[in-house]
XYZ file of C-alpha atoms in Angstrom:
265
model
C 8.086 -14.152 9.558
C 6.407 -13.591 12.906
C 8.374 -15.442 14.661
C 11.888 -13.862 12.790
C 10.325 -10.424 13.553
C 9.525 -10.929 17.467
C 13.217 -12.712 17.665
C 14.820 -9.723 15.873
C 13.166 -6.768 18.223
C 14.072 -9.485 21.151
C 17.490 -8.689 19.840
C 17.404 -5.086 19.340
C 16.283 -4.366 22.778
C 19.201 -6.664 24.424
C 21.585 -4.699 22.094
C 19.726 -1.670 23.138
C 20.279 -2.727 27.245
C 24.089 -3.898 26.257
C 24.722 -0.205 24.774
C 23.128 1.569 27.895
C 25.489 -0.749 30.248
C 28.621 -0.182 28.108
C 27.685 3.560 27.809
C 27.833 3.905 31.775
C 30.537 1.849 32.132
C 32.709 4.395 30.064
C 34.404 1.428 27.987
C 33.646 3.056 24.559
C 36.683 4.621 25.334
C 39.670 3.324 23.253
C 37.045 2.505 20.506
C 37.439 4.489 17.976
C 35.739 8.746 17.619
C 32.182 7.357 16.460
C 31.830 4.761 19.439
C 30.115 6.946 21.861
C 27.464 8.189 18.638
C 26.870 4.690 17.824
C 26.377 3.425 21.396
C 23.695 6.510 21.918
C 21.900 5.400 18.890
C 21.656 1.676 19.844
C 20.260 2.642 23.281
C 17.642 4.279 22.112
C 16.619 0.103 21.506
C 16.076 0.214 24.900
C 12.973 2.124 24.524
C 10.698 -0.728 22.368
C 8.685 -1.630 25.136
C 7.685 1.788 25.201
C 6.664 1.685 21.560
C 3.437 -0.247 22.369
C 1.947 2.564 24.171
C 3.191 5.307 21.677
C 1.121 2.617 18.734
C -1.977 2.376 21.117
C -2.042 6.351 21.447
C -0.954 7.201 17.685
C -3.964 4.186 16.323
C -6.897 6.457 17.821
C -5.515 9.707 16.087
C -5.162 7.668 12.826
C -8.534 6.207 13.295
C -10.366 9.375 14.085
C -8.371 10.830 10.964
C -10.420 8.749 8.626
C -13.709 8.518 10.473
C -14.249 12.340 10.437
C -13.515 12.540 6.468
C -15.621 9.480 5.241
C -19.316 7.733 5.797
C -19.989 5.136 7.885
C -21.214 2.337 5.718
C -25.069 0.962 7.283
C -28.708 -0.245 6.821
C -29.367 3.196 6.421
C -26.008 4.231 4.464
C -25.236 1.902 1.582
C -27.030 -1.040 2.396
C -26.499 -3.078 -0.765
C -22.501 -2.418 0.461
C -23.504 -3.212 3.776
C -24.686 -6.098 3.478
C -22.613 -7.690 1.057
C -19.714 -6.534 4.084
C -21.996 -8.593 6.839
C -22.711 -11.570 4.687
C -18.089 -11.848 4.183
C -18.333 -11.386 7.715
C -20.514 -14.572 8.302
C -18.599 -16.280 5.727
C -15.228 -15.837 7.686
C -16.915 -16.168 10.942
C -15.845 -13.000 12.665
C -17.736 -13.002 15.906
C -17.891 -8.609 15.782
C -17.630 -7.117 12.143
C -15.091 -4.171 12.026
C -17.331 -0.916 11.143
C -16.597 0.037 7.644
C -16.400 3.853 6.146
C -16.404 4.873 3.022
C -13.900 7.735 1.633
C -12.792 9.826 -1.316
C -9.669 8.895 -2.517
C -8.894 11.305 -5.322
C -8.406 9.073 -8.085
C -6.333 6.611 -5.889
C -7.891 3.034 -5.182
C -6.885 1.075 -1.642
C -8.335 -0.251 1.244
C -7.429 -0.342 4.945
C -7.774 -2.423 7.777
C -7.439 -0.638 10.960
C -7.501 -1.373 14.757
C -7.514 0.634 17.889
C -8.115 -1.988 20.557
C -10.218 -5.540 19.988
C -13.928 -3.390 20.192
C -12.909 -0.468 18.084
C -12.095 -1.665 14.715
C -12.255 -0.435 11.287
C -12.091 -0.850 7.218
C -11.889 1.794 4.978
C -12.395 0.998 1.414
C -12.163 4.137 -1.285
C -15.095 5.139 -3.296
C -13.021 4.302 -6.488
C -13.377 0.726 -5.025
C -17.161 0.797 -3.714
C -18.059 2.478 -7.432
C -17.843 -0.371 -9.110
C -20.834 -2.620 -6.953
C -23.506 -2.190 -9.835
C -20.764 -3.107 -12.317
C -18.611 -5.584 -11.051
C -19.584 -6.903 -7.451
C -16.781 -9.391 -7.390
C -14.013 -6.648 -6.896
C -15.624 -5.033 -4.481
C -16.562 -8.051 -2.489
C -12.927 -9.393 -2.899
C -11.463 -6.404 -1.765
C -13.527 -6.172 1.736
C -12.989 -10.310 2.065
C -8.991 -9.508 2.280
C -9.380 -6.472 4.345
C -11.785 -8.484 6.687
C -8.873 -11.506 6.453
C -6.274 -8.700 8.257
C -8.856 -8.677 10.879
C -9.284 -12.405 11.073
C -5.176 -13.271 10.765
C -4.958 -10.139 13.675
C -2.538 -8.637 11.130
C -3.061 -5.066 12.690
C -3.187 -5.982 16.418
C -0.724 -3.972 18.532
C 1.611 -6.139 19.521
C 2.093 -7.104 15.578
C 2.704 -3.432 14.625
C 4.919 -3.311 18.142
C 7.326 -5.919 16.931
C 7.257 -4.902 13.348
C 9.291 -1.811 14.096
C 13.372 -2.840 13.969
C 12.470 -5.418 10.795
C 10.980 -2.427 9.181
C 14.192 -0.356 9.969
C 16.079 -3.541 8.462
C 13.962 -2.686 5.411
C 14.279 -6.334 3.779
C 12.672 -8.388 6.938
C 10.173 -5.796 7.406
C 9.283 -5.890 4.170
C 9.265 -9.640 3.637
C 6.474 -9.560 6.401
C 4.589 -7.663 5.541
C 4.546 -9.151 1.859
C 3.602 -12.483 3.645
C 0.964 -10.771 5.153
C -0.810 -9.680 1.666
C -0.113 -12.645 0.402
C -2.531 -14.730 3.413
C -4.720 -11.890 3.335
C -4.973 -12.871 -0.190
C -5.462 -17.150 0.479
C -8.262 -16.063 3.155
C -10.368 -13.824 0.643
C -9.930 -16.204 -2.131
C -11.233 -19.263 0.744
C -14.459 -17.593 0.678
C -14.546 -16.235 -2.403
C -13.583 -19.127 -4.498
C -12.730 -18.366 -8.217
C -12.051 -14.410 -7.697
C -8.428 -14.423 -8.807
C -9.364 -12.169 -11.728
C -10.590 -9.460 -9.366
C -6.921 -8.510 -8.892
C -7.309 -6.595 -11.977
C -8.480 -3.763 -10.529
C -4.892 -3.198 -9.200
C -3.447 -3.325 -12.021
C -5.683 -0.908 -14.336
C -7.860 0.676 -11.908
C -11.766 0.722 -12.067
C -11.756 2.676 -15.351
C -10.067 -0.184 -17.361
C -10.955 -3.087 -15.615
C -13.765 -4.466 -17.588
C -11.434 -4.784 -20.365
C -8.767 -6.966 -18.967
C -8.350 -10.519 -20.825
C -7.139 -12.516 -17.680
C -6.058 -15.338 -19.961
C -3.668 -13.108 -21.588
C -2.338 -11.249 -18.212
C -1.588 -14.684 -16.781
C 0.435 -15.364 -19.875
C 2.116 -12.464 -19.368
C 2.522 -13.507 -15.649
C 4.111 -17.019 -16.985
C 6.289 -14.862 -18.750
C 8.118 -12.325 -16.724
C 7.496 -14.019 -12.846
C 10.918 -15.087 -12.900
C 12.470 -12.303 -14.481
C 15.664 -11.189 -12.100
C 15.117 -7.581 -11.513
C 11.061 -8.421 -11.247
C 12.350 -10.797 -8.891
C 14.190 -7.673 -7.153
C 11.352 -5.853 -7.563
C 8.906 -7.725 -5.318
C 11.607 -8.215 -2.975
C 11.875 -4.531 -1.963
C 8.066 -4.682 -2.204
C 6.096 -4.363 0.722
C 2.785 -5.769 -1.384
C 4.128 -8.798 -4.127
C 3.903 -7.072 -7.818
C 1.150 -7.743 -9.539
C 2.877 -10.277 -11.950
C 3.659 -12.465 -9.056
C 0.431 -11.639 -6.939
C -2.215 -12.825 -9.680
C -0.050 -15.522 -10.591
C -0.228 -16.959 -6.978
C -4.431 -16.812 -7.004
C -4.171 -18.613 -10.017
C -2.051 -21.310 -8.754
C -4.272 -21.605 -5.736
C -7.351 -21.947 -8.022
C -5.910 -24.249 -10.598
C -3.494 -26.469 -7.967
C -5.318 -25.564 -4.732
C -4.078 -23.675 -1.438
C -0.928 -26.002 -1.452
C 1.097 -23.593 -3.643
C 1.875 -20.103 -2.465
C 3.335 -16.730 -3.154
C 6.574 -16.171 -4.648
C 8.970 -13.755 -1.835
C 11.771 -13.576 -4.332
């Protein structure tokens, strides 16, 4: 999908340069009242290698965003959290550990990877996540491993985000690769946190409910409706695999191994 994504913005910027030159040439004439709109739109394509710089300016706005309106996890600020962050850090042997920050998210539970450039780099997790370290440890240590993996697979580097933009216009490639990229950040957290498919079920009920999920019965229910055609729609237009198909993949990995993978469709 990386590859499909780099070849497609590859594309969009030679359309983009082909536009320009017809454009100047004056040949849209004789081809039809909406030529000259539609050549103007396609050479605006001829601005993505600008787009890099805009994403290198617009990360340090989004970064500061969150700093200033959550706590910096340390020694001295959560240090049960903390550590359990620096020991998954070991584990996936990242040679600098992104800071982490802790935020209110109003009910809402997610977790971000973030990077500026390769020194400043972040993870937010919510405080609807973090709550639940006295409780269940598991979640909250699966949840940093596959934030941590986005670091490690350079998921949010610049140049990713930079060639990400015309798939993402295309909706379906976009889409489909970022939904490739859950899916490893997935494999990685469940490498070094073997046996924490079950986790997942914080997704799916939140941190109120979890503790009363029967994982037996949800993959069952997984079995079930996977293959179901508008589920199958579903995940497609998806830009993180349903839940159906996204704890049914762990389980395959734990019960077959890291051979079998993530359903796209």
């Amino acid at each position: 999908m990386i590859w499909l994504s780099a070849i497609i913005t590859l594309f969009g910027f030679l359309f983009g340069i082909a536009a320009v030159v017809v454009n100047t040439d004056g040949t849209a004439l004789g081809l039809g009242d909406d030529a000259k709109e539609t050549l103007d739109t396609l050479s605006l394509l001829a601005l993505l290698p600008l787009i890099p710089i805009a994403f290198y300016i617009y990360r340090f706005y989004l970064a500061a965003q969150a700093k200033s309106n959550a706590l910096r996890i340390g020694p001295a600020q959560f240090p049960e959290l903390f550590a359990l962050y620096q020991d998954i850090g070991r584990r996936l042997e990242l040679k600098t550990l992104p800071k982490l920050y802790l935020t209110n998210g109003n009910g809402v539970v997610n977790a971000f990877a973030l990077e500026c450039n390769r020194r400043q780099r972040y993870v937010v997790i919510h405080a609807e996540i973090a709550m639940l370290m006295p409780t269940a440890p598991e979640i909250v240590e699966f949840v940093l491993a596959h934030e941590l993996a986005h670091h490690k697979l350079r998921h949010v580097s610049l140049w990713r985000l930079a060639i990400g933009v015309v798939p993402q216009s295309l909706v379906l490639p976009g889409l489909a690769t970022t939904r490739a990229q859950e899916y490893s950040a997935d494999r990685v957290a469940l490498a070094v946190c073997p046996n924490y498919a079950n986790t997942v079920r914080l997704l799916a009920v939140g941190p109120w409910m979890q503790h009363g999920v029967n994982p037996q019965a949800w993959l069952e229910q997984c079995e079930e409706e996977n293959k179901e055609l508008f589920v199958r729609i579903s995940n497609l237009l998806s830009d993180h695999a349903v839940m159906v198909k996204r704890f049914k993949a762990l389980k395959d990995i734990e019960m077959h191994g890291f051979e079998r993978h993530g359903s796209m469709f």
